Amino acid sequence: MYKSERQQFYTQIEQFWADLYDEEYALYDMYEITEEEVEKIRLATERTGKIFFKTAHLLRNVSNETLLEMGYPEETLHFLRLKTMEVESVIARFDFIPHNGSYKCIEMNADTPTFIKELFFVNERICHAFAMENPNADAEQVLKDLIQESVKQNKCSQKTHIVFTAHEQNIEDYYTTLYLMQFISGAKFTPLHQLQIQRGVGLFDEEGKQIDVLYRQTFPIENLILDEDEAQNKIGLWLLELVEQNLLTIINPPSAFLLQNKAVQAVIWGLHEEGNEFFSAEEHEWIADYLLPTYLEESPFMDKGLRYVKKPVFGREGDTIEIYEADGHLLKADAQKSYHHYTKVYQQYIEQPKTTFHSEKGKQTGDILVGSFLISGKPSAIGLRIGGMITNNLSYYLPIGIKSEKFGF
């Protein structure tokens, strides 16, 4: 019954990845949440966003040595200092763990967050199917308005050429990009492999037309800088040079990559622990409320007898993350090790709450991770991923809806 109902529902939604890696991804089930809890998440998102955005101003002015210690690739140092837009990131997503009646941020996905179409589009439709109120009811219109505003900041004329790009063969990245592109009139899609670059001149689409604004929602900078053509020209670095030379605008902007580094949270926590006046008394309260102790070494946790998480400063989908006991004994590790070469950060481990849910494999129990979007600095759509101790690319999307009775995490 569940399988047929799920299939019937998701086949109605075009250009969506209800299954990923030949496994069920989007559940045909609903997690009930109260309006009060939704407001708590949005408040946590807004306040945490202000902390991160403020820290970006500081990081643009620190030494190269400090940035290198934080794990930024040396090739990106000039790029990191660029401020090309009013906001530090157009589309960012925080990952929160519900904890003691509040929410703790485990990371900010400032540069290339996914989970967009699920929360801004699909959640509305599944709430309707379950006769529940959608907590993200107005989020899609706000997303549309703020994406249009981000492009207008860099649109000099009607002739401005706006291109969206992604890996065509990655269905999640491709459909996410097409979903966002519909909000920009006159924009076109060009697959990543068909982009053409002339060093010091510009970036061009497959028809040879110069691109003014490149929207690369799912293409991380840390991957881009490794790109070479058949002649081993470092075309990824050439693209960064175009941005530095004001020959190309990219969205998300360079400042989003600055904030993508997980060591930023270690910087924030370090300033907080020493009571640094860079943050106001109110901001220090926010950091204590919403952030977790995070360092560039594990010794603070071993000294205090606390479990901790080791993760690369760049990475996604739980890849290369490890959880340790207080004595340094490995408790859990993700099977993938794609980001092992990056600098690591160490963060206090807190247990995720669990919930039961229906799936094609029957009734299951999983750990809750809250995704909450920050769109041009404003809190927006929220949603749940359900998985194991490490939320990875095999975790489920569990839709959320509001009922009138009191219900919380």
mmCIF file of C-alpha atoms in Angstrom:
data_model
loop_
_atom_site.group_PDB
_atom_site.id
_atom_site.type_symbol
_atom_site.label_atom_id
_atom_site.label_comp_id
_atom_site.label_asym_id
_atom_site.label_seq_id
_atom_site.Cartn_x
_atom_site.Cartn_y
_atom_site.Cartn_z
ATOM 1 C CA MET A 1 0.000 0.000 0.000
ATOM 2 C CA TYR A 2 2.732 2.481 1.033
ATOM 3 C CA LYS A 3 4.841 1.729 -2.036
ATOM 4 C CA SER A 4 1.999 2.218 -4.519
ATOM 5 C CA GLU A 5 0.748 5.418 -2.831
ATOM 6 C CA ARG A 6 4.265 6.813 -2.767
ATOM 7 C CA GLN A 7 4.851 5.978 -6.411
ATOM 8 C CA GLN A 8 1.520 7.482 -7.429
ATOM 9 C CA PHE A 9 2.306 10.723 -5.572
ATOM 10 C CA TYR A 10 5.890 11.271 -6.714
ATOM 11 C CA THR A 11 5.296 10.387 -10.370
ATOM 12 C CA GLN A 12 3.110 13.529 -10.486
ATOM 13 C CA ILE A 13 6.106 15.733 -9.633
ATOM 14 C CA GLU A 14 8.202 16.419 -12.710
ATOM 15 C CA GLN A 15 11.974 16.763 -12.610
ATOM 16 C CA PHE A 16 12.345 15.382 -9.097
ATOM 17 C CA TRP A 17 14.592 12.666 -7.680
ATOM 18 C CA ALA A 18 12.230 10.717 -5.382
ATOM 19 C CA ASP A 19 14.800 7.895 -5.582
ATOM 20 C CA LEU A 20 18.575 8.332 -5.466
ATOM 21 C CA TYR A 21 21.330 5.754 -5.985
ATOM 22 C CA ASP A 22 18.603 3.174 -6.694
ATOM 23 C CA GLU A 23 17.237 3.705 -3.183
ATOM 24 C CA GLU A 24 14.172 5.424 -1.768
ATOM 25 C CA TYR A 25 14.994 9.044 -0.910
ATOM 26 C CA ALA A 26 11.785 11.067 -0.558
ATOM 27 C CA LEU A 27 9.430 9.453 1.947
ATOM 28 C CA TYR A 28 5.663 9.414 1.585
ATOM 29 C CA ASP A 29 5.140 10.259 5.228
ATOM 30 C CA MET A 30 4.793 13.359 7.375
ATOM 31 C CA TYR A 31 6.506 14.638 10.501
ATOM 32 C CA GLU A 32 4.222 16.835 12.586
ATOM 33 C CA ILE A 33 5.628 20.088 13.940
ATOM 34 C CA THR A 34 4.099 23.098 15.713
ATOM 35 C CA GLU A 35 4.225 26.714 14.612
ATOM 36 C CA GLU A 36 6.085 27.445 17.838
ATOM 37 C CA GLU A 37 8.850 25.024 16.855
ATOM 38 C CA VAL A 38 9.023 26.469 13.340
ATOM 39 C CA GLU A 39 9.546 29.943 14.825
ATOM 40 C CA LYS A 40 12.312 28.597 17.085
ATOM 41 C CA ILE A 41 14.137 27.201 14.050
ATOM 42 C CA ARG A 42 13.738 30.446 12.111
ATOM 43 C CA LEU A 43 15.034 32.488 15.048
ATOM 44 C CA ALA A 44 18.047 30.184 15.370
ATOM 45 C CA THR A 45 18.655 30.553 11.619
ATOM 46 C CA GLU A 46 18.413 34.335 11.649
ATOM 47 C CA ARG A 47 20.715 34.790 14.641
ATOM 48 C CA THR A 48 23.269 32.212 13.532
ATOM 49 C CA GLY A 49 23.272 33.770 10.062
ATOM 50 C CA LYS A 50 24.091 37.185 11.521
ATOM 51 C CA ILE A 51 27.020 35.686 13.443
ATOM 52 C CA PHE A 52 28.459 34.004 10.350
ATOM 53 C CA PHE A 53 27.919 37.018 8.082
ATOM 54 C CA LYS A 54 29.620 39.302 10.620
ATOM 55 C CA THR A 55 32.572 36.908 10.812
ATOM 56 C CA ALA A 56 33.018 37.114 7.029
ATOM 57 C CA HIS A 57 34.024 40.794 7.412
ATOM 58 C CA LEU A 58 36.726 39.734 9.871
ATOM 59 C CA LEU A 59 38.062 36.882 7.730
ATOM 60 C CA ARG A 60 38.506 39.070 4.650
ATOM 61 C CA ASN A 61 41.046 41.078 6.659
ATOM 62 C CA VAL A 62 43.115 38.387 8.386
ATOM 63 C CA SER A 63 46.561 37.293 7.166
ATOM 64 C CA ASN A 64 47.148 34.738 4.431
ATOM 65 C CA GLU A 65 48.819 32.544 7.043
ATOM 66 C CA THR A 66 45.622 32.437 9.095
ATOM 67 C CA LEU A 67 43.520 31.519 6.061
ATOM 68 C CA LEU A 68 45.966 28.747 5.134
ATOM 69 C CA GLU A 69 45.871 27.394 8.692
ATOM 70 C CA MET A 70 42.094 27.231 8.358
ATOM 71 C CA GLY A 71 42.505 24.997 5.310
ATOM 72 C CA TYR A 72 41.613 27.313 2.431
ATOM 73 C CA PRO A 73 43.449 26.316 -0.768
ATOM 74 C CA GLU A 74 46.302 28.730 -1.480
ATOM 75 C CA GLU A 75 44.988 29.331 -5.001
ATOM 76 C CA THR A 76 41.817 30.902 -3.589
ATOM 77 C CA LEU A 77 43.336 33.525 -1.239
ATOM 78 C CA HIS A 78 42.752 36.546 -3.507
ATOM 79 C CA PHE A 79 39.320 35.220 -4.458
ATOM 80 C CA LEU A 80 38.328 34.874 -0.779
ATOM 81 C CA ARG A 81 38.765 38.587 -0.125
ATOM 82 C CA LEU A 82 36.331 39.686 -2.840
ATOM 83 C CA LYS A 83 33.042 41.295 -1.792
ATOM 84 C CA THR A 84 30.928 41.290 -4.938
ATOM 85 C CA MET A 85 27.393 41.443 -3.477
ATOM 86 C CA GLU A 86 25.596 43.053 -0.561
ATOM 87 C CA VAL A 87 24.878 39.675 1.048
ATOM 88 C CA GLU A 88 27.571 37.125 1.871
ATOM 89 C CA SER A 89 25.486 34.257 0.427
ATOM 90 C CA VAL A 90 22.269 34.231 -1.612
ATOM 91 C CA ILE A 91 21.253 30.640 -0.832
ATOM 92 C CA ALA A 92 22.714 29.053 2.309
ATOM 93 C CA ARG A 93 21.519 26.205 4.537
ATOM 94 C CA PHE A 94 22.205 25.542 8.190
ATOM 95 C CA ASP A 95 22.146 22.040 9.617
ATOM 96 C CA PHE A 96 20.732 22.003 13.154
ATOM 97 C CA ILE A 97 20.322 19.277 15.755
ATOM 98 C CA PRO A 98 17.356 19.750 18.137
ATOM 99 C CA HIS A 99 18.892 19.881 21.626
ATOM 100 C CA ASN A 100 17.491 20.696 25.082
ATOM 101 C CA GLY A 101 14.553 22.679 23.731
ATOM 102 C CA SER A 102 16.695 24.635 21.297
ATOM 103 C CA TYR A 103 18.822 24.002 18.196
ATOM 104 C CA LYS A 104 22.566 23.531 17.774
ATOM 105 C CA CYS A 105 24.245 24.388 14.472
ATOM 106 C CA ILE A 106 26.644 21.697 13.309
ATOM 107 C CA GLU A 107 27.545 23.477 10.068
ATOM 108 C CA MET A 108 26.662 26.141 7.536
ATOM 109 C CA ASN A 109 26.394 25.127 3.893
ATOM 110 C CA ALA A 110 26.956 28.625 2.529
ATOM 111 C CA ASP A 111 28.199 27.960 -0.992
ATOM 112 C CA THR A 112 26.452 25.037 -2.715
ATOM 113 C CA PRO A 113 23.572 23.771 -0.547
ATOM 114 C CA THR A 114 21.141 21.227 -1.923
ATOM 115 C CA PHE A 115 17.754 20.191 -0.389
ATOM 116 C CA ILE A 116 16.137 23.155 -2.178
ATOM 117 C CA LYS A 117 13.377 21.773 -4.396
ATOM 118 C CA GLU A 118 12.322 19.371 -1.632
ATOM 119 C CA LEU A 119 11.585 22.153 0.859
ATOM 120 C CA PHE A 120 10.530 25.033 -1.382
ATOM 121 C CA PHE A 121 8.377 23.031 -3.815
ATOM 122 C CA VAL A 122 7.689 19.384 -2.910
ATOM 123 C CA ASN A 123 6.795 19.960 0.757
ATOM 124 C CA GLU A 124 3.804 22.122 -0.253
ATOM 125 C CA ARG A 125 2.355 19.336 -2.377
ATOM 126 C CA ILE A 126 2.808 16.546 0.129
ATOM 127 C CA CYS A 127 1.279 18.696 2.889
ATOM 128 C CA HIS A 128 -1.768 19.076 0.646
ATOM 129 C CA ALA A 129 -1.920 15.280 0.173
ATOM 130 C CA PHE A 130 -1.815 14.770 3.959
ATOM 131 C CA ALA A 131 -4.255 17.647 4.657
ATOM 132 C CA MET A 132 -1.687 19.535 6.734
ATOM 133 C CA GLU A 133 -0.443 23.109 6.770
ATOM 134 C CA ASN A 134 2.898 23.721 5.060
ATOM 135 C CA PRO A 135 5.387 25.563 7.327
ATOM 136 C CA ASN A 136 7.167 26.688 4.137
ATOM 137 C CA ALA A 137 4.015 28.085 2.524
ATOM 138 C CA ASP A 138 5.437 31.473 1.454
ATOM 139 C CA ALA A 139 9.043 30.399 1.050
ATOM 140 C CA GLU A 140 9.041 29.751 -2.705
ATOM 141 C CA GLN A 141 7.839 33.258 -3.558
ATOM 142 C CA VAL A 142 10.481 34.778 -1.271
ATOM 143 C CA LEU A 143 13.118 32.548 -2.879
ATOM 144 C CA LYS A 144 12.036 33.725 -6.323
ATOM 145 C CA ASP A 145 12.090 37.405 -5.311
ATOM 146 C CA LEU A 146 15.501 37.246 -3.661
ATOM 147 C CA ILE A 147 17.112 35.265 -6.487
ATOM 148 C CA GLN A 148 15.806 37.860 -8.941
ATOM 149 C CA GLU A 149 17.170 40.613 -6.692
ATOM 150 C CA SER A 150 20.609 38.942 -6.547
ATOM 151 C CA VAL A 151 20.764 38.862 -10.338
ATOM 152 C CA LYS A 152 19.543 42.464 -10.682
ATOM 153 C CA GLN A 153 22.491 43.633 -8.563
ATOM 154 C CA ASN A 154 24.768 42.437 -11.357
ATOM 155 C CA LYS A 155 22.531 43.013 -14.377
ATOM 156 C CA CYS A 156 23.776 46.005 -16.311
ATOM 157 C CA SER A 157 21.218 45.861 -19.137
ATOM 158 C CA GLN A 158 18.619 43.734 -20.858
ATOM 159 C CA LYS A 159 21.498 42.192 -22.810
ATOM 160 C CA THR A 160 23.149 40.757 -19.679
ATOM 161 C CA HIS A 161 23.702 37.046 -20.396
ATOM 162 C CA ILE A 162 22.762 34.860 -17.423
ATOM 163 C CA VAL A 163 23.670 31.164 -17.489
ATOM 164 C CA PHE A 164 22.883 28.416 -14.975
ATOM 165 C CA THR A 165 25.205 25.428 -14.929
ATOM 166 C CA ALA A 166 25.574 21.988 -13.328
ATOM 167 C CA HIS A 167 26.738 18.455 -14.096
ATOM 168 C CA GLU A 168 23.971 17.144 -16.360
ATOM 169 C CA GLN A 169 24.568 13.536 -15.330
ATOM 170 C CA ASN A 170 23.899 14.272 -11.624
ATOM 171 C CA ILE A 171 20.110 14.269 -11.527
ATOM 172 C CA GLU A 172 19.831 16.064 -8.169
ATOM 173 C CA ASP A 173 22.200 18.869 -9.196
ATOM 174 C CA TYR A 174 20.683 19.168 -12.670
ATOM 175 C CA TYR A 175 17.050 19.365 -11.569
ATOM 176 C CA THR A 176 17.879 21.685 -8.655
ATOM 177 C CA THR A 177 19.530 24.055 -11.124
ATOM 178 C CA LEU A 178 16.593 23.914 -13.552
ATOM 179 C CA TYR A 179 14.219 24.612 -10.663
ATOM 180 C CA LEU A 180 16.101 27.793 -9.720
ATOM 181 C CA MET A 181 16.575 28.885 -13.342
ATOM 182 C CA GLN A 182 12.812 29.177 -13.905
ATOM 183 C CA PHE A 183 12.791 32.239 -11.628
ATOM 184 C CA ILE A 184 15.055 34.272 -13.964
ATOM 185 C CA SER A 185 13.525 35.418 -17.229
ATOM 186 C CA GLY A 186 15.867 34.998 -20.193
ATOM 187 C CA ALA A 187 18.338 32.756 -18.361
ATOM 188 C CA LYS A 188 19.594 29.589 -20.048
ATOM 189 C CA PHE A 189 21.196 26.318 -18.968
ATOM 190 C CA THR A 190 24.628 25.236 -20.194
ATOM 191 C CA PRO A 191 26.157 21.976 -18.877
ATOM 192 C CA LEU A 192 29.464 22.416 -17.075
ATOM 193 C CA HIS A 193 31.435 20.501 -19.693
ATOM 194 C CA GLN A 194 30.191 22.830 -22.463
ATOM 195 C CA LEU A 195 31.358 26.053 -20.843
ATOM 196 C CA GLN A 196 34.287 27.590 -22.715
ATOM 197 C CA ILE A 197 36.874 29.844 -21.113
ATOM 198 C CA GLN A 198 39.395 32.279 -22.556
ATOM 199 C CA ARG A 199 41.927 33.341 -19.969
ATOM 200 C CA GLY A 200 41.695 37.044 -19.210
ATOM 201 C CA VAL A 201 38.855 37.468 -21.736
ATOM 202 C CA GLY A 202 35.723 35.758 -20.472
ATOM 203 C CA LEU A 203 33.531 32.690 -20.052
ATOM 204 C CA PHE A 204 31.357 31.586 -22.962
ATOM 205 C CA ASP A 205 28.393 29.267 -23.473
ATOM 206 C CA GLU A 206 28.227 26.448 -26.038
ATOM 207 C CA GLU A 207 27.184 28.941 -28.728
ATOM 208 C CA GLY A 208 30.195 31.174 -28.103
ATOM 209 C CA LYS A 209 28.205 33.913 -26.355
ATOM 210 C CA GLN A 210 29.994 35.605 -23.441
ATOM 211 C CA ILE A 211 28.463 34.959 -20.009
ATOM 212 C CA ASP A 212 27.988 37.888 -17.629
ATOM 213 C CA VAL A 213 26.432 36.067 -14.647
ATOM 214 C CA LEU A 214 27.085 32.383 -13.897
ATOM 215 C CA TYR A 215 24.731 30.678 -11.416
ATOM 216 C CA ARG A 216 26.586 27.558 -10.175
ATOM 217 C CA GLN A 217 24.325 26.451 -7.348
ATOM 218 C CA THR A 218 25.709 22.920 -7.083
ATOM 219 C CA PHE A 219 29.322 23.286 -8.262
ATOM 220 C CA PRO A 220 31.673 23.776 -5.281
ATOM 221 C CA ILE A 221 34.673 26.100 -5.599
ATOM 222 C CA GLU A 222 36.946 23.486 -3.988
ATOM 223 C CA ASN A 223 36.130 21.199 -6.926
ATOM 224 C CA LEU A 224 36.269 23.933 -9.534
ATOM 225 C CA ILE A 225 39.886 24.862 -8.751
ATOM 226 C CA LEU A 226 40.972 21.330 -9.663
ATOM 227 C CA ASP A 227 39.474 21.518 -13.169
ATOM 228 C CA GLU A 228 41.883 21.170 -16.075
ATOM 229 C CA ASP A 229 41.257 20.854 -19.799
ATOM 230 C CA GLU A 230 42.804 18.252 -22.119
ATOM 231 C CA ALA A 231 45.939 20.401 -22.436
ATOM 232 C CA GLN A 232 46.184 20.475 -18.619
ATOM 233 C CA ASN A 233 45.375 24.180 -18.488
ATOM 234 C CA LYS A 234 44.035 25.056 -15.044
ATOM 235 C CA ILE A 235 40.708 26.317 -16.348
ATOM 236 C CA GLY A 236 39.101 26.298 -12.914
ATOM 237 C CA LEU A 237 41.648 28.801 -11.649
ATOM 238 C CA TRP A 238 41.172 30.818 -14.838
ATOM 239 C CA LEU A 239 37.499 31.144 -13.932
ATOM 240 C CA LEU A 240 38.394 32.544 -10.501
ATOM 241 C CA GLU A 241 40.697 35.009 -12.247
ATOM 242 C CA LEU A 242 37.776 36.196 -14.403
ATOM 243 C CA VAL A 243 35.804 36.917 -11.231
ATOM 244 C CA GLU A 244 38.767 38.790 -9.727
ATOM 245 C CA GLN A 245 39.137 40.806 -12.969
ATOM 246 C CA ASN A 246 35.416 41.711 -12.905
ATOM 247 C CA LEU A 247 34.884 39.888 -16.212
ATOM 248 C CA LEU A 248 32.368 37.454 -14.672
ATOM 249 C CA THR A 249 29.947 37.451 -11.772
ATOM 250 C CA ILE A 250 29.241 34.160 -10.013
ATOM 251 C CA ILE A 251 26.368 33.283 -7.676
ATOM 252 C CA ASN A 252 26.709 32.202 -4.940
ATOM 253 C CA PRO A 253 29.391 34.921 -4.574
ATOM 254 C CA PRO A 254 33.007 34.391 -3.400
ATOM 255 C CA SER A 255 32.039 35.270 0.174
ATOM 256 C CA ALA A 256 29.839 32.152 0.281
ATOM 257 C CA PHE A 257 32.938 30.010 -0.283
ATOM 258 C CA LEU A 258 34.673 31.976 2.477
ATOM 259 C CA LEU A 259 31.897 30.901 4.874
ATOM 260 C CA GLN A 260 31.656 27.325 3.552
ATOM 261 C CA ASN A 261 34.822 26.376 5.428
ATOM 262 C CA LYS A 262 33.856 24.559 8.655
ATOM 263 C CA ALA A 263 36.841 26.136 10.427
ATOM 264 C CA VAL A 264 34.840 29.389 10.445
ATOM 265 C CA GLN A 265 32.849 27.902 13.326
ATOM 266 C CA ALA A 266 36.123 27.253 15.180
ATOM 267 C CA VAL A 267 37.052 30.925 14.714
ATOM 268 C CA ILE A 268 33.652 32.022 16.041
ATOM 269 C CA TRP A 269 33.896 29.695 19.037
ATOM 270 C CA GLY A 270 37.457 30.813 19.802
ATOM 271 C CA LEU A 271 36.408 34.481 19.846
ATOM 272 C CA HIS A 272 33.441 33.550 22.025
ATOM 273 C CA GLU A 273 35.502 31.580 24.547
ATOM 274 C CA GLU A 274 37.877 34.478 25.064
ATOM 275 C CA GLY A 275 34.982 36.945 25.367
ATOM 276 C CA ASN A 276 36.288 38.946 22.420
ATOM 277 C CA GLU A 277 34.620 42.326 21.923
ATOM 278 C CA PHE A 278 34.245 41.639 18.198
ATOM 279 C CA PHE A 279 30.888 40.159 19.222
ATOM 280 C CA SER A 280 28.418 42.108 21.337
ATOM 281 C CA ALA A 281 27.113 40.708 24.628
ATOM 282 C CA GLU A 282 23.891 39.708 22.841
ATOM 283 C CA GLU A 283 25.835 37.979 20.053
ATOM 284 C CA HIS A 284 27.876 36.046 22.628
ATOM 285 C CA GLU A 285 24.557 34.800 24.044
ATOM 286 C CA TRP A 286 23.494 33.677 20.575
ATOM 287 C CA ILE A 287 26.764 31.804 20.072
ATOM 288 C CA ALA A 288 26.354 30.033 23.422
ATOM 289 C CA ASP A 289 22.739 29.184 22.563
ATOM 290 C CA TYR A 290 23.120 27.959 18.985
ATOM 291 C CA LEU A 291 26.727 26.934 18.305
ATOM 292 C CA LEU A 292 28.780 23.974 19.479
ATOM 293 C CA PRO A 293 32.365 24.063 20.779
ATOM 294 C CA THR A 294 34.536 23.663 17.661
ATOM 295 C CA TYR A 295 38.348 23.616 17.434
ATOM 296 C CA LEU A 296 41.225 22.812 15.092
ATOM 297 C CA GLU A 297 42.422 20.069 17.476
ATOM 298 C CA GLU A 298 40.767 17.325 19.509
ATOM 299 C CA SER A 299 42.531 17.900 22.855
ATOM 300 C CA PRO A 300 39.824 20.163 24.415
ATOM 301 C CA PHE A 301 37.343 17.271 24.212
ATOM 302 C CA MET A 302 39.750 14.601 25.385
ATOM 303 C CA ASP A 303 40.716 16.818 28.341
ATOM 304 C CA LYS A 304 37.049 17.213 29.318
ATOM 305 C CA GLY A 305 36.030 13.614 28.598
ATOM 306 C CA LEU A 306 33.606 14.503 25.800
ATOM 307 C CA ARG A 307 32.744 12.721 22.568
ATOM 308 C CA TYR A 308 33.627 14.684 19.449
ATOM 309 C CA VAL A 309 33.198 14.734 15.684
ATOM 310 C CA LYS A 310 36.123 15.037 13.270
ATOM 311 C CA LYS A 311 35.290 16.445 9.862
ATOM 312 C CA PRO A 312 37.053 18.042 6.890
ATOM 313 C CA VAL A 313 36.768 21.812 6.497
ATOM 314 C CA PHE A 314 35.293 21.205 3.032
ATOM 315 C CA GLY A 315 32.946 18.336 2.258
ATOM 316 C CA ARG A 316 29.317 17.366 1.869
ATOM 317 C CA GLU A 317 26.808 14.589 2.601
ATOM 318 C CA GLY A 318 28.657 13.251 5.645
ATOM 319 C CA ASP A 319 31.626 12.183 3.499
ATOM 320 C CA THR A 320 34.875 11.637 5.547
ATOM 321 C CA ILE A 321 33.180 12.432 8.887
ATOM 322 C CA GLU A 322 34.229 10.423 11.968
ATOM 323 C CA ILE A 323 32.800 10.289 15.506
ATOM 324 C CA TYR A 324 35.120 9.574 18.445
ATOM 325 C CA GLU A 325 34.789 8.569 22.057
ATOM 326 C CA ALA A 326 36.368 10.943 24.599
ATOM 327 C CA ASP A 327 39.444 8.712 24.829
ATOM 328 C CA GLY A 328 40.091 9.004 21.090
ATOM 329 C CA HIS A 329 38.577 5.621 20.188
ATOM 330 C CA LEU A 330 36.774 5.692 16.824
ATOM 331 C CA LEU A 331 33.030 5.165 17.337
ATOM 332 C CA LYS A 332 31.630 5.676 13.829
ATOM 333 C CA ALA A 333 33.016 6.630 10.414
ATOM 334 C CA ASP A 334 31.436 7.346 7.051
ATOM 335 C CA ALA A 335 32.505 4.833 4.406
ATOM 336 C CA GLN A 336 33.407 7.549 1.896
ATOM 337 C CA LYS A 337 36.794 9.305 2.277
ATOM 338 C CA SER A 338 36.689 11.804 -0.600
ATOM 339 C CA TYR A 339 37.765 14.782 1.522
ATOM 340 C CA HIS A 340 40.507 13.139 3.614
ATOM 341 C CA HIS A 341 43.176 15.558 2.318
ATOM 342 C CA TYR A 342 41.563 18.661 3.823
ATOM 343 C CA THR A 343 42.348 20.253 7.172
ATOM 344 C CA LYS A 344 40.074 18.848 9.923
ATOM 345 C CA VAL A 345 37.928 20.517 12.564
ATOM 346 C CA TYR A 346 36.789 18.919 15.815
ATOM 347 C CA GLN A 347 33.324 19.615 17.182
ATOM 348 C CA GLN A 348 31.516 18.508 20.302
ATOM 349 C CA TYR A 349 29.261 15.538 19.601
ATOM 350 C CA ILE A 350 25.631 15.750 20.657
ATOM 351 C CA GLU A 351 23.102 13.004 20.134
ATOM 352 C CA GLN A 352 20.388 13.531 17.556
ATOM 353 C CA PRO A 353 16.783 12.855 18.557
ATOM 354 C CA LYS A 354 15.134 9.921 16.823
ATOM 355 C CA THR A 355 11.793 9.457 15.124
ATOM 356 C CA THR A 356 9.917 6.600 13.482
ATOM 357 C CA PHE A 357 8.779 6.812 9.874
ATOM 358 C CA HIS A 358 7.222 4.710 7.134
ATOM 359 C CA SER A 359 9.254 3.588 4.141
ATOM 360 C CA GLU A 360 9.300 0.937 1.437
ATOM 361 C CA LYS A 361 11.408 -1.135 3.836
ATOM 362 C CA GLY A 362 8.669 -0.906 6.466
ATOM 363 C CA LYS A 363 8.560 1.141 9.657
ATOM 364 C CA GLN A 364 11.996 2.437 10.607
ATOM 365 C CA THR A 365 13.658 4.608 13.233
ATOM 366 C CA GLY A 366 16.196 7.268 12.296
ATOM 367 C CA ASP A 367 18.130 10.279 13.596
ATOM 368 C CA ILE A 368 16.751 13.765 12.923
ATOM 369 C CA LEU A 369 18.749 16.546 11.258
ATOM 370 C CA VAL A 370 17.028 19.874 10.599
ATOM 371 C CA GLY A 371 17.928 21.767 7.433
ATOM 372 C CA SER A 372 17.051 25.467 7.551
ATOM 373 C CA PHE A 373 17.631 27.879 4.674
ATOM 374 C CA LEU A 374 18.988 31.398 4.913
ATOM 375 C CA ILE A 375 18.056 33.260 1.729
ATOM 376 C CA SER A 376 19.904 36.568 1.299
ATOM 377 C CA GLY A 377 20.247 36.716 5.082
ATOM 378 C CA LYS A 378 16.582 35.927 5.812
ATOM 379 C CA PRO A 379 15.369 32.654 7.440
ATOM 380 C CA SER A 380 13.290 30.590 5.056
ATOM 381 C CA ALA A 381 12.249 26.982 4.315
ATOM 382 C CA ILE A 382 12.958 24.204 6.799
ATOM 383 C CA GLY A 383 12.902 20.411 6.530
ATOM 384 C CA LEU A 384 14.195 17.119 7.897
ATOM 385 C CA ARG A 385 16.772 14.576 6.825
ATOM 386 C CA ILE A 386 16.518 11.196 8.551
ATOM 387 C CA GLY A 387 19.452 8.830 8.721
ATOM 388 C CA GLY A 388 22.071 7.314 10.991
ATOM 389 C CA MET A 389 24.596 8.917 13.361
ATOM 390 C CA ILE A 390 26.195 10.492 10.287
ATOM 391 C CA THR A 391 23.692 12.060 7.874
ATOM 392 C CA ASN A 392 24.988 11.050 4.438
ATOM 393 C CA ASN A 393 23.782 10.787 0.841
ATOM 394 C CA LEU A 394 21.697 7.701 1.704
ATOM 395 C CA SER A 395 19.615 9.566 4.290
ATOM 396 C CA TYR A 396 15.920 10.164 3.670
ATOM 397 C CA TYR A 397 13.945 13.341 3.072
ATOM 398 C CA LEU A 398 11.012 13.394 5.520
ATOM 399 C CA PRO A 399 8.370 16.072 4.752
ATOM 400 C CA ILE A 400 7.021 18.192 7.616
ATOM 401 C CA GLY A 401 3.604 19.684 8.280
ATOM 402 C CA ILE A 402 1.739 21.627 10.958
ATOM 403 C CA LYS A 403 -1.289 20.393 12.858
ATOM 404 C CA SER A 404 -3.185 22.506 15.354
ATOM 405 C CA GLU A 405 -2.335 20.480 18.439
ATOM 406 C CA LYS A 406 0.909 21.074 20.322
ATOM 407 C CA PHE A 407 3.763 19.004 18.997
ATOM 408 C CA GLY A 408 7.521 19.507 19.169
ATOM 409 C CA PHE A 409 10.825 17.736 18.921
#
